[in-house]
């Protein structure tokens, strides 16, 4: 009798697990799309731009079968998904896998754990993510609820960036000449540039809303190279989450969102006067002397089928660092008892720089001073290997990477000083990783520098979310700055905007073994080498080691 009931219980659990296992088929293909008066083929998933939304509940497992029917090598990444012990499905090309080559398939296993809220998926090969991306919406577990009254409806807002010409060509040209990639021709909201661009007004995204309801906006910055200011005319927003982690409700007239980040925000539809309201976004471009796309994308918030002329919100100016800073300073995690490491086993300082590489003799390159643009972390400009680092680590294949990524900048200098010496411009090219023991309590201070050009860099870590315990301008002061850390309720993020000419300090405990990419989420900077990798070793316990690889990984 007892035996039978145990079996039944097991059966129920299996059923439960099965019911929570969702499967998606993603077909990568070239699809014609018309924007800004011209038609071109773009790479899509299932013909959609943005791509399909993945829905999950906290703790689910989701399987995504990818068939590459396009002409390019591609990989997909599940941005902000911790993937406990499972770097095999993380996705960055030549870091955790070799690409899915045209005409082949690969299956990703998405392991959801602590995340609840909004994250997203995107291609992680070259700049394919410009059009190959979509939302991942993680609802509370069955029978649990949001930590705020259940919203009436949800509205996804995916911010993107559009080039009239072939994005692969933009990247290829930039890498060939060493110059800056052409800036985009438009921003998009849910794939549409909006009324302020030619030929776009008939296809502007419109959110139909009812009066006096609360909507949950799931805002994702999928733009390739731009941080973005976002606002809705006449409607303040209440931020309740970022990067799939809840925040204390925070009322604001606008948000600043870096590439890679997400915000969940509540919108109360309180307009009574019959207007139409623009939802609008434009660049926060913090570097001087860099050409940004300064256009504004719009969507429409419409009540009662109103057809008035829409009202534009007041967005901060593209170079308004003060507004960007003020917004970010207000973010706090919801719980005040979050598990922030109070002590640190290991501290790293990572200097984040835009650099130059010497042009080949006798040639003139497209970067500053006739040299090539480059970028670095701790003066190392990352060179992607041709075999993926995860495989090399797992199988002990030598000469793929080194373990010499330094815990500190190789030479201290006045990182945010003016008129820095010229030798700082030229980094060393290498494929170096940092090896970290399991369960290390790690602090990383990302120190922005004024080498070549200072700007805000959105630093992203795969396989982890982290506590953003401090941010500031100027050089990080090891004595003074930790005194003002927030070790009580810092926001939990997977991408942190390191202030222009400033620093950001993060903490996390290294309990997710694997090979995890760390990089600036501005793709131009990623391509220039503003990247590195941490390898977190296995722990001793039975649940502290990397999962075995799946039976099939794409070959190099
Ligand atoms: C990819 O998957 C599809 C559908 O499961 C299958 O028909 C096809 O044969 C697979 N292709 C390859 C190259 O494995
Ligand atoms: C949710 O609640 C319903 C009704 O009380 C119950 O039947 C179901 O088993 C619960 N689900 C979970 C996952 O607890
Ligand atoms: C886009 O550019 C890439 C890189 O040069 C090239 O391989 C590809 O054929 C181009 N695609 C189209 C549709 O022209
Ligand atoms: C990039 O911009 C330059 C200058 O405007 C233009 O000549 C070139 O064709 C552009 N490249 C692409 C791929 O559109
Ligand atoms: C708005 O809705 C709330 C509850 O949902 C209700 O209490 C309130 O009276 C409504 N206000 C108006 C002006 O309809
Ligand atoms: C409606 O309200 C908005 C926001 O309060 C305001 O900007 C706009 O001018 C008003 N429109 C009319 C027609 O009164
Ligand atoms: C909605 O309410 C907020 C205050 O909570 C106010 O600032 C805003 O102007 C109102 N919006 C409209 C369109 O009336
Ligand atoms: C929309 O209609 C509702 C009632 O149907 C009204 O209370 C509200 O003021 C209207 N809002 C706008 C913006 O027209
Ligand atoms: C808006 O238009 C649709 C379609 O014409 C209609 O069904 C709906 O009732 C209208 N809503 C309002 C609030 O007038
Ligand atoms: C922003 O740019 C404008 C020119 O467009 C300039 O006048 C202003 O000084 C800049 N502000 C900052 C804070 O750099
Ligand atoms: C670093 O440079 C800044 C700006 O030029 C200057 O104000 C500061 O005094 C310098 N700090 C040191 C330690 O030299
Ligand atoms: C595609 O990936 C394979 C395996 O790494 C590589 O050999 C090949 O050069 C790649 N093709 C392109 C166009 O990058
Ligand atoms: Cu950057």
PDB file of C-alpha atoms in Angstrom, residues 117-284:
ATOM      1  CA  UNK A 117      10.500  38.989 -14.343  1.00  0.00           C
ATOM      2  CA  UNK A 118      11.977  39.798 -17.725  1.00  0.00           C
ATOM      3  CA  UNK A 119      15.120  38.675 -19.505  1.00  0.00           C
ATOM      4  CA  UNK A 120      15.694  38.050 -23.188  1.00  0.00           C
ATOM      5  CA  UNK A 121      17.428  35.883 -25.750  1.00  0.00           C
ATOM      6  CA  UNK A 122      19.673  36.992 -28.581  1.00  0.00           C
ATOM      7  CA  UNK A 123      22.208  35.727 -31.087  1.00  0.00           C
ATOM      8  CA  UNK A 124      25.745  35.728 -29.678  1.00  0.00           C
ATOM      9  CA  UNK A 125      27.758  35.568 -32.891  1.00  0.00           C
ATOM     10  CA  UNK A 126      29.043  38.681 -34.689  1.00  0.00           C
ATOM     11  CA  UNK A 127      26.222  41.288 -34.721  1.00  0.00           C
ATOM     12  CA  UNK A 128      23.459  38.846 -35.638  1.00  0.00           C
ATOM     13  CA  UNK A 129      21.613  39.888 -32.511  1.00  0.00           C
ATOM     14  CA  UNK A 130      20.622  43.151 -34.247  1.00  0.00           C
ATOM     15  CA  UNK A 131      17.605  41.257 -35.598  1.00  0.00           C
ATOM     16  CA  UNK A 132      17.809  37.856 -33.873  1.00  0.00           C
ATOM     17  CA  UNK A 133      16.374  38.550 -30.415  1.00  0.00           C
ATOM     18  CA  UNK A 134      13.207  38.278 -28.353  1.00  0.00           C
ATOM     19  CA  UNK A 135      11.741  38.476 -24.852  1.00  0.00           C
ATOM     20  CA  UNK A 136      11.809  35.843 -22.112  1.00  0.00           C
ATOM     21  CA  UNK A 137       8.965  36.425 -19.668  1.00  0.00           C
ATOM     22  CA  UNK A 138       9.201  34.570 -16.371  1.00  0.00           C
ATOM     23  CA  UNK A 139       6.037  34.498 -14.320  1.00  0.00           C
ATOM     24  CA  UNK A 140       5.832  33.589 -10.637  1.00  0.00           C
ATOM     25  CA  UNK A 141       5.452  29.899  -9.870  1.00  0.00           C
ATOM     26  CA  UNK A 142       1.978  28.426  -9.943  1.00  0.00           C
ATOM     27  CA  UNK A 143      -0.039  29.670  -6.939  1.00  0.00           C
ATOM     28  CA  UNK A 144       2.422  32.453  -6.144  1.00  0.00           C
ATOM     29  CA  UNK A 145       1.879  36.018  -7.197  1.00  0.00           C
ATOM     30  CA  UNK A 146       3.691  39.194  -8.109  1.00  0.00           C
ATOM     31  CA  UNK A 147       4.902  41.264  -5.154  1.00  0.00           C
ATOM     32  CA  UNK A 148       2.432  43.966  -6.326  1.00  0.00           C
ATOM     33  CA  UNK A 149      -1.245  43.812  -7.326  1.00  0.00           C
ATOM     34  CA  UNK A 150      -1.646  41.627 -10.413  1.00  0.00           C
ATOM     35  CA  UNK A 151      -1.481  43.920 -13.430  1.00  0.00           C
ATOM     36  CA  UNK A 152      -4.451  44.104 -15.779  1.00  0.00           C
ATOM     37  CA  UNK A 153      -2.300  43.246 -18.827  1.00  0.00           C
ATOM     38  CA  UNK A 154       1.341  43.088 -19.854  1.00  0.00           C
ATOM     39  CA  UNK A 155       2.929  45.086 -22.671  1.00  0.00           C
ATOM     40  CA  UNK A 156       6.353  43.999 -23.980  1.00  0.00           C
ATOM     41  CA  UNK A 157       8.535  46.875 -25.161  1.00  0.00           C
ATOM     42  CA  UNK A 158      11.609  45.703 -27.082  1.00  0.00           C
ATOM     43  CA  UNK A 159      13.946  48.524 -28.022  1.00  0.00           C
ATOM     44  CA  UNK A 160      16.071  47.851 -31.091  1.00  0.00           C
ATOM     45  CA  UNK A 161      18.324  49.501 -33.606  1.00  0.00           C
ATOM     46  CA  UNK A 162      17.897  49.462 -37.401  1.00  0.00           C
ATOM     47  CA  UNK A 163      20.378  49.950 -40.220  1.00  0.00           C
ATOM     48  CA  UNK A 164      19.182  50.524 -43.776  1.00  0.00           C
ATOM     49  CA  UNK A 165      22.068  48.440 -45.069  1.00  0.00           C
ATOM     50  CA  UNK A 166      23.342  44.945 -44.289  1.00  0.00           C
ATOM     51  CA  UNK A 167      24.432  44.782 -40.626  1.00  0.00           C
ATOM     52  CA  UNK A 168      27.014  42.051 -41.324  1.00  0.00           C
ATOM     53  CA  UNK A 169      28.566  44.371 -43.883  1.00  0.00           C
ATOM     54  CA  UNK A 170      28.683  47.244 -41.356  1.00  0.00           C
ATOM     55  CA  UNK A 171      30.664  45.022 -38.973  1.00  0.00           C
ATOM     56  CA  UNK A 172      32.860  43.526 -41.702  1.00  0.00           C
ATOM     57  CA  UNK A 173      33.741  47.013 -43.008  1.00  0.00           C
ATOM     58  CA  UNK A 174      34.553  48.288 -39.513  1.00  0.00           C
ATOM     59  CA  UNK A 175      36.810  45.335 -38.783  1.00  0.00           C
ATOM     60  CA  UNK A 176      38.508  45.650 -42.172  1.00  0.00           C
ATOM     61  CA  UNK A 177      39.216  49.383 -41.988  1.00  0.00           C
ATOM     62  CA  UNK A 178      39.730  49.599 -38.221  1.00  0.00           C
ATOM     63  CA  UNK A 179      37.273  52.491 -38.161  1.00  0.00           C
ATOM     64  CA  UNK A 180      34.099  53.022 -36.155  1.00  0.00           C
ATOM     65  CA  UNK A 181      31.080  51.104 -37.460  1.00  0.00           C
ATOM     66  CA  UNK A 182      28.421  53.237 -39.158  1.00  0.00           C
ATOM     67  CA  UNK A 183      25.832  54.384 -36.666  1.00  0.00           C
ATOM     68  CA  UNK A 184      22.309  53.041 -37.102  1.00  0.00           C
ATOM     69  CA  UNK A 185      19.576  54.803 -39.078  1.00  0.00           C
ATOM     70  CA  UNK A 186      16.771  54.339 -36.555  1.00  0.00           C
ATOM     71  CA  UNK A 187      15.767  52.971 -33.220  1.00  0.00           C
ATOM     72  CA  UNK A 188      12.744  50.713 -33.007  1.00  0.00           C
ATOM     73  CA  UNK A 189      10.024  49.832 -30.507  1.00  0.00           C
ATOM     74  CA  UNK A 190       8.780  46.286 -31.074  1.00  0.00           C
ATOM     75  CA  UNK A 191      10.394  46.332 -34.506  1.00  0.00           C
ATOM     76  CA  UNK A 192       8.869  49.648 -35.677  1.00  0.00           C
ATOM     77  CA  UNK A 193      10.749  52.957 -35.963  1.00  0.00           C
ATOM     78  CA  UNK A 194       7.573  55.025 -35.525  1.00  0.00           C
ATOM     79  CA  UNK A 195       6.049  58.256 -36.791  1.00  0.00           C
ATOM     80  CA  UNK A 196       9.139  60.461 -36.722  1.00  0.00           C
ATOM     81  CA  UNK A 197      10.907  58.511 -39.499  1.00  0.00           C
ATOM     82  CA  UNK A 198       9.975  58.407 -43.194  1.00  0.00           C
ATOM     83  CA  UNK A 199       7.437  55.728 -44.274  1.00  0.00           C
ATOM     84  CA  UNK A 200       6.850  54.453 -40.776  1.00  0.00           C
ATOM     85  CA  UNK A 201       3.675  56.028 -39.427  1.00  0.00           C
ATOM     86  CA  UNK A 202       1.281  53.402 -40.786  1.00  0.00           C
ATOM     87  CA  UNK A 203       3.096  50.624 -38.933  1.00  0.00           C
ATOM     88  CA  UNK A 204       3.850  52.352 -35.635  1.00  0.00           C
ATOM     89  CA  UNK A 205       3.376  50.025 -32.662  1.00  0.00           C
ATOM     90  CA  UNK A 206       0.212  51.000 -30.780  1.00  0.00           C
ATOM     91  CA  UNK A 207      -0.687  49.852 -27.288  1.00  0.00           C
ATOM     92  CA  UNK A 208      -4.484  50.052 -26.886  1.00  0.00           C
ATOM     93  CA  UNK A 209      -5.267  50.668 -23.259  1.00  0.00           C
ATOM     94  CA  UNK A 210      -8.303  51.080 -21.076  1.00  0.00           C
ATOM     95  CA  UNK A 211      -8.754  53.870 -18.589  1.00  0.00           C
ATOM     96  CA  UNK A 212      -7.783  53.382 -14.922  1.00  0.00           C
ATOM     97  CA  UNK A 213      -5.931  50.088 -15.259  1.00  0.00           C
ATOM     98  CA  UNK A 214      -2.413  49.069 -14.300  1.00  0.00           C
ATOM     99  CA  UNK A 215      -0.280  47.635 -17.108  1.00  0.00           C
ATOM    100  CA  UNK A 216       3.051  45.886 -16.649  1.00  0.00           C
ATOM    101  CA  UNK A 217       5.609  47.039 -19.195  1.00  0.00           C
ATOM    102  CA  UNK A 218       8.431  44.607 -19.864  1.00  0.00           C
ATOM    103  CA  UNK A 219      11.132  46.842 -21.303  1.00  0.00           C
ATOM    104  CA  UNK A 220      14.200  45.328 -22.970  1.00  0.00           C
ATOM    105  CA  UNK A 221      17.116  47.174 -24.526  1.00  0.00           C
ATOM    106  CA  UNK A 222      18.074  44.989 -27.496  1.00  0.00           C
ATOM    107  CA  UNK A 223      19.899  47.842 -29.283  1.00  0.00           C
ATOM    108  CA  UNK A 224      23.342  46.907 -30.573  1.00  0.00           C
ATOM    109  CA  UNK A 225      25.429  49.890 -29.549  1.00  0.00           C
ATOM    110  CA  UNK A 226      23.288  52.362 -27.611  1.00  0.00           C
ATOM    111  CA  UNK A 227      22.131  53.085 -24.121  1.00  0.00           C
ATOM    112  CA  UNK A 228      18.634  54.480 -24.259  1.00  0.00           C
ATOM    113  CA  UNK A 229      16.379  56.999 -22.508  1.00  0.00           C
ATOM    114  CA  UNK A 230      12.735  55.901 -22.471  1.00  0.00           C
ATOM    115  CA  UNK A 231       9.554  57.706 -21.399  1.00  0.00           C
ATOM    116  CA  UNK A 232       5.806  57.916 -22.002  1.00  0.00           C
ATOM    117  CA  UNK A 233       4.108  61.315 -22.347  1.00  0.00           C
ATOM    118  CA  UNK A 234       1.884  62.184 -19.413  1.00  0.00           C
ATOM    119  CA  UNK A 235       2.553  58.905 -17.629  1.00  0.00           C
ATOM    120  CA  UNK A 236       5.128  58.459 -14.912  1.00  0.00           C
ATOM    121  CA  UNK A 237       6.346  54.856 -14.557  1.00  0.00           C
ATOM    122  CA  UNK A 238       6.798  52.793 -11.421  1.00  0.00           C
ATOM    123  CA  UNK A 239       9.837  50.536 -11.815  1.00  0.00           C
ATOM    124  CA  UNK A 240       9.239  47.237  -9.984  1.00  0.00           C
ATOM    125  CA  UNK A 241      11.995  45.037 -11.415  1.00  0.00           C
ATOM    126  CA  UNK A 242      15.223  44.917 -13.363  1.00  0.00           C
ATOM    127  CA  UNK A 243      17.062  41.977 -14.948  1.00  0.00           C
ATOM    128  CA  UNK A 244      14.486  39.461 -13.627  1.00  0.00           C
ATOM    129  CA  UNK A 245      14.797  40.596 -10.018  1.00  0.00           C
ATOM    130  CA  UNK A 246      12.234  42.723  -8.169  1.00  0.00           C
ATOM    131  CA  UNK A 247      13.008  46.241  -6.987  1.00  0.00           C
ATOM    132  CA  UNK A 248      11.401  48.512  -4.449  1.00  0.00           C
ATOM    133  CA  UNK A 249       8.682  50.399  -6.350  1.00  0.00           C
ATOM    134  CA  UNK A 250      10.355  53.453  -7.792  1.00  0.00           C
ATOM    135  CA  UNK A 251       8.455  56.223  -9.513  1.00  0.00           C
ATOM    136  CA  UNK A 252      10.181  58.051 -12.346  1.00  0.00           C
ATOM    137  CA  UNK A 253       9.361  60.132 -15.422  1.00  0.00           C
ATOM    138  CA  UNK A 254      11.942  58.297 -17.585  1.00  0.00           C
ATOM    139  CA  UNK A 255      14.325  55.386 -17.465  1.00  0.00           C
ATOM    140  CA  UNK A 256      17.876  54.926 -18.754  1.00  0.00           C
ATOM    141  CA  UNK A 257      18.450  51.376 -19.940  1.00  0.00           C
ATOM    142  CA  UNK A 258      21.744  49.957 -21.189  1.00  0.00           C
ATOM    143  CA  UNK A 259      21.974  47.330 -23.916  1.00  0.00           C
ATOM    144  CA  UNK A 260      21.328  43.998 -22.208  1.00  0.00           C
ATOM    145  CA  UNK A 261      19.252  45.371 -19.340  1.00  0.00           C
ATOM    146  CA  UNK A 262      15.539  44.993 -18.729  1.00  0.00           C
ATOM    147  CA  UNK A 263      13.080  46.948 -16.584  1.00  0.00           C
ATOM    148  CA  UNK A 264       9.651  45.913 -15.426  1.00  0.00           C
ATOM    149  CA  UNK A 265       7.537  49.010 -14.855  1.00  0.00           C
ATOM    150  CA  UNK A 266       3.907  49.633 -13.934  1.00  0.00           C
ATOM    151  CA  UNK A 267       1.872  52.116 -15.932  1.00  0.00           C
ATOM    152  CA  UNK A 268      -1.380  53.529 -14.539  1.00  0.00           C
ATOM    153  CA  UNK A 269      -3.692  54.680 -17.330  1.00  0.00           C
ATOM    154  CA  UNK A 270      -5.006  57.843 -15.705  1.00  0.00           C
ATOM    155  CA  UNK A 271      -5.487  60.133 -18.734  1.00  0.00           C
ATOM    156  CA  UNK A 272      -8.954  61.623 -19.004  1.00  0.00           C
ATOM    157  CA  UNK A 273      -8.632  64.275 -21.673  1.00  0.00           C
ATOM    158  CA  UNK A 274      -8.741  62.306 -24.929  1.00  0.00           C
ATOM    159  CA  UNK A 275      -5.101  62.733 -26.023  1.00  0.00           C
ATOM    160  CA  UNK A 276      -2.859  60.180 -27.679  1.00  0.00           C
ATOM    161  CA  UNK A 277       0.473  59.704 -25.945  1.00  0.00           C
ATOM    162  CA  UNK A 278       3.831  58.849 -27.461  1.00  0.00           C
ATOM    163  CA  UNK A 279       5.973  56.130 -25.969  1.00  0.00           C
ATOM    164  CA  UNK A 280       9.442  57.341 -26.978  1.00  0.00           C
ATOM    165  CA  UNK A 281      13.102  56.359 -26.813  1.00  0.00           C
ATOM    166  CA  UNK A 282      16.390  57.884 -27.907  1.00  0.00           C
ATOM    167  CA  UNK A 283      20.077  57.393 -27.294  1.00  0.00           C
ATOM    168  CA  UNK A 284      22.024  58.181 -24.142  1.00  0.00           C
TER     169      UNK A 284
END
